[in-house]
């Protein structure tokens, strides 16, 4: 199977970069953000910090305001618990952050939420409170607000200069198409399958999946190897499944666990009475809307917003009957620190960060040098366009638009959900790339040294394939978010990782809550661990 390579610091596809060089259009100078990079490198390098100049007290301190931390705070607040604070960290919302320009909103991270699975009762409760599920939240077919269900055309694929109206490409021969049909029949048949222990084989949240050893043995193989062993050799099918792994896990299918590869297809069992199976929910700014809902809900339950405080945790250490947290603020200028003293702490931060923050991490059963999961770097790039560039033949502009065999993951249209008689005068195309061809560390090194021009050329590759120089004629602004450790990749062996298993069970003065505990990054998993941490604090776990 041929794919265009992400060559670190070199060409990113002769046609695309040839176009960029030929144009010599440099008006669109990107704005580039590296959320958490300054704070993370300070932790990694042991940067000196001033002595604490103040002290703060709370019964519970939630360290991090991503989906896991906010879900923990949401559950505490709605259950009547009031004595807690949430540290905002280096980026409020984390991988679910959003942004905007003028009246246009766009995602700077995750951009959609699938129909919640039957086991994701916590997500259903959220959606019901936020007015997204209008009726039957815990039934098999809840009724949803149709404004947030992605409407047609939801996705399309650019191949051989023509847009098709589906992401799964057809097989080149009848025999290859038969492989495609057989694979999808197989995974459809596994959606409701249970293991010997009576649990669903593939479940979201992953913690509720079957422990059946026969099926979990799939975690010893890569997804690609499993496909080949089963006789699936169609290049088009491999492209699609590889794309899915890059999209959800940040790595190609030859680096992803076979169990995780099947989980991608077999765990999604959500339905709705007014949406087709497989539909997704989205907003112009992606999951930043869910973050805003969580924040507003917490404030409403507490009657104030003093629960959210600035700062990043730089050190966490159990002391006597409590926990001391060294908090630093003001990294953009001169950092200042304070001491936050709490009875219990929820570390709602990525584990590669927690390994540098939590003193005595090995005492909780986690050795970062042994148990860490690979983390994929991502680029999320928002192109503000004045008008829409002309389209190639085939299917019209969709919400999600993917280039076959391209180095990126396609682009979504922020204004797609704004149903209008005529196209709006301005829009935002959000392009995604999991920098996944070389090792994550090599990719991070390139991202750290790449200048604005190199990054701009890289993130524009798929859009240049679709629009050529018309892209730059319409682009008035480009905002690039560089996420060096965006998401954990479920590599073979992750299900039996003893360090992750140990942290999932921790129930003391320090608790852990992050999607990393599941081995990959999606909203349902992050929010599950946040709600679980809250249950432990409330004595309900």
Short mmCIF file of C-alpha atoms in Angstrom, two decimals:
data_model
loop_
_atom_site.label_atom_id
_atom_site.label_comp_id
_atom_site.label_asym_id
_atom_site.label_seq_id
_atom_site.Cartn_x
_atom_site.Cartn_y
_atom_site.Cartn_z
CA UNK A 1 0.00 0.00 0.00
CA UNK A 2 1.41 3.37 -1.02
CA UNK A 3 0.99 6.47 1.11
CA UNK A 4 2.51 9.87 0.75
CA UNK A 5 5.16 10.13 3.44
CA UNK A 6 5.60 12.76 6.11
CA UNK A 7 9.31 13.39 5.51
CA UNK A 8 10.66 15.33 8.43
CA UNK A 9 11.85 18.68 7.13
CA UNK A 10 11.68 17.49 3.51
CA UNK A 11 9.04 17.31 0.77
CA UNK A 12 5.47 16.52 1.84
CA UNK A 13 4.27 15.46 -1.60
CA UNK A 14 5.73 16.79 -4.81
CA UNK A 15 2.45 17.99 -6.28
CA UNK A 16 1.30 19.89 -3.21
CA UNK A 17 4.57 21.59 -2.40
CA UNK A 18 5.22 22.25 -6.06
CA UNK A 19 2.01 24.24 -6.07
CA UNK A 20 2.94 26.10 -2.89
CA UNK A 21 6.38 27.01 -4.21
CA UNK A 22 5.00 28.06 -7.59
CA UNK A 23 2.51 30.45 -6.01
CA UNK A 24 4.93 32.42 -3.85
CA UNK A 25 1.86 33.64 -1.97
CA UNK A 26 2.99 34.50 1.55
CA UNK A 27 0.23 36.79 2.77
CA UNK A 28 -1.27 34.11 4.99
CA UNK A 29 1.29 34.03 7.76
CA UNK A 30 0.06 31.53 10.35
CA UNK A 31 -0.48 32.16 14.01
CA UNK A 32 1.01 29.17 15.81
CA UNK A 33 0.23 28.02 19.34
CA UNK A 34 1.92 25.28 21.36
CA UNK A 35 -0.44 24.74 24.32
CA UNK A 36 1.34 23.42 27.39
CA UNK A 37 4.74 23.26 25.71
CA UNK A 38 6.41 25.89 27.91
CA UNK A 39 5.07 24.39 31.13
CA UNK A 40 5.77 20.82 30.01
CA UNK A 41 9.36 21.52 29.06
CA UNK A 42 9.86 23.32 32.36
CA UNK A 43 8.72 20.18 34.19
CA UNK A 44 10.84 17.92 32.02
CA UNK A 45 13.96 20.03 32.45
CA UNK A 46 13.49 20.75 36.16
CA UNK A 47 13.27 24.50 35.68
CA UNK A 48 13.83 26.54 38.85
CA UNK A 49 10.75 28.17 40.33
CA UNK A 50 10.45 30.85 43.02
CA UNK A 51 9.32 29.93 46.53
CA UNK A 52 5.56 29.97 47.13
CA UNK A 53 4.23 33.43 47.84
CA UNK A 54 0.81 32.33 49.07
CA UNK A 55 -1.35 29.43 50.19
CA UNK A 56 -4.76 28.10 49.22
CA UNK A 57 -6.93 25.44 50.86
CA UNK A 58 -9.60 23.08 49.47
CA UNK A 59 -10.95 19.70 50.44
CA UNK A 60 -10.48 18.45 46.88
CA UNK A 61 -8.19 19.82 44.17
CA UNK A 62 -8.78 18.70 40.58
CA UNK A 63 -5.58 19.28 38.64
CA UNK A 64 -6.48 19.95 35.03
CA UNK A 65 -9.49 21.42 33.21
CA UNK A 66 -9.73 19.04 30.29
CA UNK A 67 -12.67 16.70 29.77
CA UNK A 68 -11.70 14.38 32.65
CA UNK A 69 -11.17 17.16 35.19
CA UNK A 70 -14.34 19.03 34.24
CA UNK A 71 -16.36 15.79 34.27
CA UNK A 72 -15.12 15.10 37.80
CA UNK A 73 -16.09 18.61 38.91
CA UNK A 74 -19.46 18.34 37.14
CA UNK A 75 -20.30 15.13 38.99
CA UNK A 76 -19.19 16.55 42.35
CA UNK A 77 -21.21 19.74 41.86
CA UNK A 78 -24.41 18.03 40.73
CA UNK A 79 -24.22 15.68 43.73
CA UNK A 80 -24.03 18.64 46.11
CA UNK A 81 -20.30 18.57 46.90
CA UNK A 82 -18.98 22.12 47.11
CA UNK A 83 -15.50 22.25 48.64
CA UNK A 84 -13.34 21.77 45.58
CA UNK A 85 -11.29 23.76 43.09
CA UNK A 86 -10.17 22.98 39.54
CA UNK A 87 -6.78 24.15 38.31
CA UNK A 88 -7.23 25.50 34.78
CA UNK A 89 -3.79 24.25 33.71
CA UNK A 90 -1.98 25.52 30.62
CA UNK A 91 -5.04 25.17 28.36
CA UNK A 92 -8.67 25.20 29.48
CA UNK A 93 -10.47 22.39 27.69
CA UNK A 94 -7.30 20.53 26.68
CA UNK A 95 -7.89 18.36 23.61
CA UNK A 96 -11.46 19.66 23.46
CA UNK A 97 -10.47 23.35 23.25
CA UNK A 98 -11.90 25.69 20.66
CA UNK A 99 -11.32 29.12 19.21
CA UNK A 100 -12.81 31.63 16.84
CA UNK A 101 -12.42 34.68 14.67
CA UNK A 102 -15.17 37.27 14.60
CA UNK A 103 -18.51 35.46 14.55
CA UNK A 104 -16.93 32.19 13.39
CA UNK A 105 -16.14 29.44 15.90
CA UNK A 106 -13.87 26.48 15.24
CA UNK A 107 -12.32 23.51 17.07
CA UNK A 108 -8.69 23.44 18.18
CA UNK A 109 -8.98 19.79 19.11
CA UNK A 110 -11.67 17.10 18.95
CA UNK A 111 -14.61 18.02 16.75
CA UNK A 112 -17.38 15.44 17.23
CA UNK A 113 -19.08 13.03 19.60
CA UNK A 114 -20.58 9.74 18.35
CA UNK A 115 -24.04 8.72 19.46
CA UNK A 116 -23.37 7.66 23.07
CA UNK A 117 -23.10 3.94 23.64
CA UNK A 118 -25.65 2.15 25.82
CA UNK A 119 -22.99 1.73 28.53
CA UNK A 120 -22.00 5.44 28.47
CA UNK A 121 -24.73 6.42 30.92
CA UNK A 122 -22.56 9.26 32.20
CA UNK A 123 -22.44 10.88 28.74
CA UNK A 124 -26.18 10.41 28.32
CA UNK A 125 -26.76 12.18 31.65
CA UNK A 126 -24.62 15.07 30.48
CA UNK A 127 -26.37 15.36 27.14
CA UNK A 128 -29.78 15.28 28.81
CA UNK A 129 -28.85 18.06 31.23
CA UNK A 130 -27.36 20.15 28.42
CA UNK A 131 -30.46 19.86 26.25
CA UNK A 132 -28.79 17.75 23.57
CA UNK A 133 -30.87 14.68 24.39
CA UNK A 134 -34.44 15.92 24.57
CA UNK A 135 -36.17 12.70 25.61
CA UNK A 136 -35.36 9.13 26.68
CA UNK A 137 -31.77 9.70 27.77
CA UNK A 138 -31.28 6.16 29.12
CA UNK A 139 -33.38 4.36 26.54
CA UNK A 140 -32.03 2.50 23.52
CA UNK A 141 -33.27 5.21 21.15
CA UNK A 142 -33.18 8.67 22.76
CA UNK A 143 -34.50 11.70 20.90
CA UNK A 144 -31.82 14.30 20.13
CA UNK A 145 -31.71 17.97 19.24
CA UNK A 146 -31.55 17.75 15.47
CA UNK A 147 -29.44 20.91 15.26
CA UNK A 148 -26.40 19.02 16.58
CA UNK A 149 -26.78 15.86 14.50
CA UNK A 150 -24.47 16.11 11.49
CA UNK A 151 -26.68 16.58 8.46
CA UNK A 152 -25.93 15.51 4.90
CA UNK A 153 -23.61 15.43 3.24
CA UNK A 154 -21.67 14.21 6.25
CA UNK A 155 -18.52 12.86 4.56
CA UNK A 156 -16.85 12.45 1.20
CA UNK A 157 -13.57 11.12 -0.25
CA UNK A 158 -11.34 12.68 -2.93
CA UNK A 159 -9.80 10.00 -5.12
CA UNK A 160 -8.34 10.35 -8.63
CA UNK A 161 -9.53 13.95 -8.83
CA UNK A 162 -13.17 13.12 -8.08
CA UNK A 163 -15.20 13.43 -4.87
CA UNK A 164 -17.14 10.33 -3.82
CA UNK A 165 -19.94 10.55 -1.26
CA UNK A 166 -18.53 8.00 1.24
CA UNK A 167 -15.22 7.44 3.01
CA UNK A 168 -14.94 3.71 2.33
CA UNK A 169 -13.49 3.31 -1.17
CA UNK A 170 -14.77 0.42 -3.29
CA UNK A 171 -12.59 -2.58 -4.02
CA UNK A 172 -10.74 -2.53 -7.35
CA UNK A 173 -12.07 -5.98 -8.27
CA UNK A 174 -15.10 -8.06 -7.28
CA UNK A 175 -12.80 -10.20 -5.11
CA UNK A 176 -11.54 -7.13 -3.24
CA UNK A 177 -15.08 -5.82 -2.79
CA UNK A 178 -16.04 -9.17 -1.33
CA UNK A 179 -13.31 -8.66 1.29
CA UNK A 180 -14.78 -5.25 2.17
CA UNK A 181 -18.25 -6.73 2.52
CA UNK A 182 -16.95 -9.64 4.62
CA UNK A 183 -15.04 -7.36 7.00
CA UNK A 184 -18.03 -5.13 7.70
CA UNK A 185 -20.33 -8.13 8.16
CA UNK A 186 -17.84 -9.50 10.66
CA UNK A 187 -17.59 -6.34 12.78
CA UNK A 188 -21.35 -5.78 12.61
CA UNK A 189 -21.80 -9.24 14.07
CA UNK A 190 -19.49 -8.43 16.97
CA UNK A 191 -21.28 -5.28 18.16
CA UNK A 192 -23.54 -7.14 20.55
CA UNK A 193 -21.30 -10.17 21.15
CA UNK A 194 -20.41 -11.06 24.75
CA UNK A 195 -17.51 -12.98 26.22
CA UNK A 196 -17.50 -15.93 28.58
CA UNK A 197 -17.89 -13.55 31.51
CA UNK A 198 -21.18 -12.22 30.10
CA UNK A 199 -19.79 -8.77 29.35
CA UNK A 200 -19.85 -7.08 25.99
CA UNK A 201 -16.65 -7.95 24.07
CA UNK A 202 -15.99 -4.38 22.98
CA UNK A 203 -17.49 -1.66 25.16
CA UNK A 204 -17.28 2.07 25.68
CA UNK A 205 -16.14 2.82 28.34
CA UNK A 206 -13.37 0.30 27.76
CA UNK A 207 -13.25 -0.62 31.47
CA UNK A 208 -16.60 -2.40 31.06
CA UNK A 209 -15.39 -4.61 28.20
CA UNK A 210 -15.16 -8.38 28.55
CA UNK A 211 -12.06 -9.84 30.15
CA UNK A 212 -12.39 -13.00 28.03
CA UNK A 213 -8.79 -14.15 27.52
CA UNK A 214 -9.47 -15.57 24.06
CA UNK A 215 -10.51 -12.19 22.71
CA UNK A 216 -8.04 -10.11 24.68
CA UNK A 217 -5.28 -12.19 23.09
CA UNK A 218 -5.89 -10.03 20.01
CA UNK A 219 -3.94 -7.34 21.88
CA UNK A 220 -0.72 -9.26 21.14
CA UNK A 221 -1.02 -8.51 17.40
CA UNK A 222 -1.07 -5.35 15.35
CA UNK A 223 -4.30 -4.62 13.54
CA UNK A 224 -2.54 -4.90 10.18
CA UNK A 225 -1.15 -8.32 11.02
CA UNK A 226 -4.57 -9.54 12.15
CA UNK A 227 -6.11 -8.36 8.87
CA UNK A 228 -3.49 -10.16 6.82
CA UNK A 229 -3.85 -13.32 8.92
CA UNK A 230 -7.59 -13.26 8.19
CA UNK A 231 -7.02 -12.88 4.45
CA UNK A 232 -7.91 -9.20 4.13
CA UNK A 233 -5.45 -7.94 1.53
CA UNK A 234 -7.45 -5.32 -0.42
CA UNK A 235 -5.33 -2.13 -0.68
CA UNK A 236 -8.43 0.08 -0.50
CA UNK A 237 -9.66 -1.67 2.66
CA UNK A 238 -6.22 -1.37 4.25
CA UNK A 239 -6.11 2.32 3.36
CA UNK A 240 -9.46 2.91 5.05
CA UNK A 241 -8.66 0.94 8.20
CA UNK A 242 -5.25 2.58 8.40
CA UNK A 243 -6.97 5.96 8.09
CA UNK A 244 -9.34 5.04 10.94
CA UNK A 245 -6.44 4.12 13.22
CA UNK A 246 -4.62 7.35 12.41
CA UNK A 247 -7.81 9.32 13.01
CA UNK A 248 -8.77 7.79 16.38
CA UNK A 249 -5.41 6.59 17.69
CA UNK A 250 -2.82 8.83 16.03
CA UNK A 251 -0.84 5.95 14.52
CA UNK A 252 -1.01 3.66 11.47
CA UNK A 253 -2.58 0.23 11.73
CA UNK A 254 0.80 -1.50 11.87
CA UNK A 255 1.38 0.16 15.28
CA UNK A 256 -2.09 -0.29 16.75
CA UNK A 257 -3.33 -3.27 18.75
CA UNK A 258 -5.66 -5.59 16.82
CA UNK A 259 -8.04 -5.50 19.79
CA UNK A 260 -8.12 -1.69 19.58
CA UNK A 261 -8.60 -1.83 15.81
CA UNK A 262 -11.70 -3.99 16.22
CA UNK A 263 -12.88 -1.95 19.21
CA UNK A 264 -13.06 1.09 16.91
CA UNK A 265 -15.83 -0.61 14.92
CA UNK A 266 -17.47 -2.98 17.42
CA UNK A 267 -17.92 -0.77 20.48
CA UNK A 268 -20.18 1.86 18.91
CA UNK A 269 -23.70 0.68 19.67
CA UNK A 270 -25.44 4.02 20.19
CA UNK A 271 -28.76 4.70 18.52
CA UNK A 272 -31.23 7.56 18.32
CA UNK A 273 -34.90 7.72 17.38
CA UNK A 274 -34.25 10.62 15.01
CA UNK A 275 -30.78 9.87 13.61
CA UNK A 276 -29.30 6.99 11.61
CA UNK A 277 -26.87 4.56 13.23
CA UNK A 278 -23.35 5.89 12.90
CA UNK A 279 -24.44 9.53 13.10
CA UNK A 280 -22.28 11.94 15.08
CA UNK A 281 -22.95 15.10 17.06
CA UNK A 282 -21.01 18.28 16.45
CA UNK A 283 -20.98 22.04 16.86
CA UNK A 284 -19.08 24.76 14.94
CA UNK A 285 -16.36 24.74 17.62
CA UNK A 286 -16.43 20.97 18.06
CA UNK A 287 -16.26 19.57 21.58
CA UNK A 288 -15.40 22.99 22.98
CA UNK A 289 -19.18 23.32 23.21
CA UNK A 290 -19.30 20.33 25.55
CA UNK A 291 -16.56 21.93 27.64
CA UNK A 292 -18.61 25.13 27.81
CA UNK A 293 -21.68 23.14 28.86
CA UNK A 294 -19.71 21.45 31.65
CA UNK A 295 -18.33 24.75 32.89
CA UNK A 296 -21.74 26.42 32.91
CA UNK A 297 -23.31 23.45 34.69
CA UNK A 298 -20.70 23.43 37.47
CA UNK A 299 -21.14 27.16 37.98
CA UNK A 300 -24.92 26.83 38.02
CA UNK A 301 -24.85 24.05 40.64
CA UNK A 302 -22.40 25.95 42.87
CA UNK A 303 -23.80 29.44 42.33
CA UNK A 304 -20.36 30.93 41.58
CA UNK A 305 -17.29 30.39 39.40
CA UNK A 306 -14.66 30.59 42.13
CA UNK A 307 -14.17 26.84 41.70
CA UNK A 308 -12.01 27.48 38.60
CA UNK A 309 -8.59 28.87 39.49
CA UNK A 310 -5.59 29.69 37.35
CA UNK A 311 -2.30 27.86 37.47
CA UNK A 312 -0.54 24.62 36.58
CA UNK A 313 0.43 21.90 39.06
CA UNK A 314 4.22 21.55 39.16
CA UNK A 315 4.52 19.20 42.13
CA UNK A 316 2.13 16.88 43.99
CA UNK A 317 3.20 15.23 47.23
CA UNK A 318 1.30 13.49 49.99
CA UNK A 319 2.04 15.12 53.34
CA UNK A 320 0.59 13.77 56.56
CA UNK A 321 -3.17 13.53 56.14
CA UNK A 322 -3.30 15.65 53.00
CA UNK A 323 -1.63 16.55 49.74
CA UNK A 324 0.54 19.56 48.91
CA UNK A 325 0.35 20.92 45.36
CA UNK A 326 2.89 23.48 44.15
CA UNK A 327 1.04 25.68 41.65
CA UNK A 328 2.80 27.95 39.17
CA UNK A 329 1.20 30.79 37.26
CA UNK A 330 2.35 33.43 34.78
CA UNK A 331 4.69 31.39 32.59
CA UNK A 332 4.37 33.92 29.79
CA UNK A 333 6.30 36.45 31.90
CA UNK A 334 7.77 35.68 35.33
CA UNK A 335 6.22 32.66 37.07
CA UNK A 336 4.85 33.01 40.57
CA UNK A 337 3.97 30.07 42.78
CA UNK A 338 1.61 29.26 45.61
CA UNK A 339 0.93 26.20 47.72
CA UNK A 340 -2.43 24.48 47.34
CA UNK A 341 -3.22 22.19 50.28
CA UNK A 342 -5.99 19.63 49.86
CA UNK A 343 -7.33 16.54 51.57
CA UNK A 344 -7.53 14.74 48.23
CA UNK A 345 -6.22 15.45 44.77
CA UNK A 346 -7.45 14.27 41.36
CA UNK A 347 -4.63 14.22 38.80
CA UNK A 348 -6.63 14.94 35.65
CA UNK A 349 -3.55 15.36 33.49
CA UNK A 350 -1.82 13.19 30.88
CA UNK A 351 0.27 10.47 32.49
CA UNK A 352 3.48 11.65 30.83
CA UNK A 353 2.91 14.93 32.71
CA UNK A 354 1.83 13.26 35.95
CA UNK A 355 5.07 11.25 35.92
CA UNK A 356 6.99 14.52 36.35
CA UNK A 357 4.50 16.12 38.76
CA UNK A 358 3.48 13.42 41.24
CA UNK A 359 6.24 12.62 43.68
CA UNK A 360 6.75 8.91 44.24
CA UNK A 361 4.73 7.90 41.18
CA UNK A 362 6.21 4.41 41.34
CA UNK A 363 4.53 3.98 44.71
CA UNK A 364 1.18 4.03 42.92
CA UNK A 365 2.32 1.16 40.70
CA UNK A 366 3.30 3.19 37.63
CA UNK A 367 6.86 3.38 36.27
CA UNK A 368 6.85 5.89 33.44
CA UNK A 369 9.98 4.42 31.84
CA UNK A 370 8.30 1.01 31.59
CA UNK A 371 4.56 1.64 31.43
CA UNK A 372 4.20 4.80 29.34
CA UNK A 373 2.08 4.60 26.19
CA UNK A 374 3.31 6.20 22.97
CA UNK A 375 1.74 9.63 22.44
CA UNK A 376 1.06 10.88 18.93
CA UNK A 377 1.68 14.51 17.95
CA UNK A 378 -1.08 16.32 16.09
CA UNK A 379 -1.58 19.47 14.04
CA UNK A 380 -5.00 21.14 14.12
CA UNK A 381 -5.16 24.00 11.61
CA UNK A 382 -7.98 26.47 11.05
CA UNK A 383 -8.16 28.22 7.67
CA UNK A 384 -10.48 31.24 7.69
CA UNK A 385 -11.83 31.61 4.17
CA UNK A 386 -13.50 34.56 2.50
CA UNK A 387 -16.00 32.69 0.38
CA UNK A 388 -15.67 29.09 -0.75
CA UNK A 389 -13.07 27.88 -3.27
CA UNK A 390 -14.42 26.06 -6.34
CA UNK A 391 -14.91 22.32 -6.00
CA UNK A 392 -13.68 19.44 -8.11
CA UNK A 393 -16.25 17.19 -9.77
CA UNK A 394 -18.39 14.78 -7.75
CA UNK A 395 -20.03 15.03 -4.35
CA UNK A 396 -20.55 18.55 -2.96
CA UNK A 397 -18.75 19.97 0.07
CA UNK A 398 -19.41 17.83 3.14
CA UNK A 399 -18.92 18.28 6.86
CA UNK A 400 -15.89 15.91 6.77
CA UNK A 401 -13.72 15.86 3.65
CA UNK A 402 -10.87 13.36 3.22
CA UNK A 403 -8.16 12.95 0.58
CA UNK A 404 -7.39 9.34 -0.37
CA UNK A 405 -3.76 8.45 0.30
CA UNK A 406 -3.09 11.93 1.68
CA UNK A 407 -0.78 12.63 4.62
CA UNK A 408 -3.52 14.46 6.54
CA UNK A 409 -6.84 13.30 7.93
CA UNK A 410 -8.93 15.69 5.88
CA UNK A 411 -10.80 18.78 6.99
CA UNK A 412 -14.15 19.67 8.54
CA UNK A 413 -16.29 22.72 7.76
CA UNK A 414 -17.22 24.77 10.81
CA UNK A 415 -20.31 26.33 9.22
CA UNK A 416 -21.73 23.03 7.96
CA UNK A 417 -24.29 22.82 10.78
CA UNK A 418 -25.58 26.34 10.10
CA UNK A 419 -28.35 25.41 7.69
CA UNK A 420 -28.90 28.30 5.30
CA UNK A 421 -30.49 28.92 1.92
CA UNK A 422 -27.16 30.22 0.58
CA UNK A 423 -23.56 29.60 1.66
CA UNK A 424 -22.29 32.09 4.27
CA UNK A 425 -19.82 34.74 3.10
CA UNK A 426 -17.06 33.34 5.33
CA UNK A 427 -16.22 29.94 6.76
CA UNK A 428 -13.48 27.97 8.50
CA UNK A 429 -11.97 24.73 7.24
CA UNK A 430 -10.28 22.80 10.07
CA UNK A 431 -7.54 20.45 8.83
CA UNK A 432 -6.26 17.59 10.98
CA UNK A 433 -2.98 15.73 10.82
CA UNK A 434 -1.68 12.97 13.06
CA UNK A 435 2.06 13.19 12.51
CA UNK A 436 2.39 9.44 12.44
CA UNK A 437 4.75 8.16 9.73
CA UNK A 438 7.98 8.45 11.70
CA UNK A 439 8.31 7.77 15.42
CA UNK A 440 6.46 10.17 17.75
CA UNK A 441 9.76 11.44 19.13
CA UNK A 442 11.15 12.20 15.66
CA UNK A 443 7.92 13.96 14.75
CA UNK A 444 8.05 16.07 17.93
CA UNK A 445 11.63 17.07 17.17
CA UNK A 446 10.60 18.23 13.71
CA UNK A 447 7.60 20.12 15.06
CA UNK A 448 9.77 21.87 17.64
CA UNK A 449 12.22 23.18 15.05
CA UNK A 450 9.88 23.77 12.07
CA UNK A 451 9.33 27.42 11.20
CA UNK A 452 6.04 29.03 10.25
CA UNK A 453 6.51 28.42 6.53
CA UNK A 454 7.26 24.73 6.98
CA UNK A 455 4.27 24.24 9.24
CA UNK A 456 1.99 26.14 6.88
CA UNK A 457 3.08 24.04 3.91
CA UNK A 458 2.60 20.86 5.91
CA UNK A 459 -0.91 21.58 7.18
CA UNK A 460 -2.13 22.78 3.76
CA UNK A 461 -1.26 19.60 1.86
CA UNK A 462 -4.74 18.05 1.73
CA UNK A 463 -6.42 21.37 1.01
CA UNK A 464 -3.98 22.13 -1.83
CA UNK A 465 -4.77 18.74 -3.34
CA UNK A 466 -8.47 19.66 -3.28
CA UNK A 467 -8.27 23.36 -4.26
CA UNK A 468 -4.78 24.12 -5.60
CA UNK A 469 -3.96 27.85 -5.55
CA UNK A 470 -7.61 28.80 -5.01
CA UNK A 471 -7.04 27.94 -1.34
CA UNK A 472 -4.64 30.84 -0.86
CA UNK A 473 -6.83 33.23 -2.84
CA UNK A 474 -9.63 32.64 -0.32
CA UNK A 475 -7.61 32.18 2.89
CA UNK A 476 -7.44 35.32 5.02
CA UNK A 477 -6.11 33.71 8.20
CA UNK A 478 -4.47 30.48 9.39
CA UNK A 479 -4.30 29.39 13.02
CA UNK A 480 -2.19 26.28 13.73
CA UNK A 481 -2.31 24.41 17.03
CA UNK A 482 0.66 22.12 17.61
CA UNK A 483 -0.09 19.31 20.06
CA UNK A 484 3.16 17.46 20.65
CA UNK A 485 1.62 14.74 22.85
CA UNK A 486 -1.98 14.94 21.67
CA UNK A 487 -3.19 11.41 22.32
CA UNK A 488 -2.13 8.02 23.63
CA UNK A 489 -1.85 5.24 21.05
CA UNK A 490 -3.15 1.76 22.01
CA UNK A 491 -0.09 -0.20 20.89
CA UNK A 492 -0.06 -4.01 21.20
CA UNK A 493 0.04 -5.00 24.86
CA UNK A 494 -1.74 -1.94 26.19
CA UNK A 495 -4.67 -3.94 27.60
CA UNK A 496 -2.34 -5.82 29.95
CA UNK A 497 -0.21 -2.79 30.90
CA UNK A 498 0.26 -3.27 34.68
CA UNK A 499 1.02 0.41 35.28
CA UNK A 500 -2.27 1.56 33.78
CA UNK A 501 -4.11 -1.20 35.65
CA UNK A 502 -2.57 -0.03 38.93
CA UNK A 503 -3.54 3.63 38.42
CA UNK A 504 -7.13 2.67 37.58
CA UNK A 505 -7.44 1.10 41.03
CA UNK A 506 -5.81 3.87 43.08
CA UNK A 507 -8.27 5.12 45.71
CA UNK A 508 -6.39 7.17 48.28
CA UNK A 509 -5.53 10.79 48.87
CA UNK A 510 -4.29 10.99 45.26
CA UNK A 511 -6.57 9.80 42.44
CA UNK A 512 -5.97 9.61 38.70
CA UNK A 513 -8.48 10.56 36.00
CA UNK A 514 -7.53 10.87 32.34
CA UNK A 515 -8.25 9.18 29.01
CA UNK A 516 -4.68 7.83 29.18
CA UNK A 517 -6.00 5.27 31.68
CA UNK A 518 -7.97 3.77 28.79
CA UNK A 519 -4.97 3.82 26.46
CA UNK A 520 -6.51 6.18 23.90
CA UNK A 521 -8.15 9.59 23.79
CA UNK A 522 -11.89 10.04 23.25
CA UNK A 523 -14.46 12.09 25.15
CA UNK A 524 -16.37 9.10 26.56
CA UNK A 525 -13.24 7.61 28.13
CA UNK A 526 -11.93 10.86 29.60
CA UNK A 527 -15.32 11.73 31.09
CA UNK A 528 -15.71 8.17 32.47
CA UNK A 529 -12.52 8.43 34.53
CA UNK A 530 -13.49 11.89 35.74
CA UNK A 531 -16.90 10.67 36.90
CA UNK A 532 -15.27 7.58 38.49
CA UNK A 533 -12.88 9.78 40.48
CA UNK A 534 -15.83 11.83 41.72
CA UNK A 535 -17.61 8.64 42.78
CA UNK A 536 -14.59 7.66 44.86
CA UNK A 537 -14.53 11.05 46.55
CA UNK A 538 -18.24 10.75 47.27
CA UNK A 539 -17.81 7.22 48.61
CA UNK A 540 -19.93 5.72 45.85
CA UNK A 541 -17.36 3.74 43.86
#
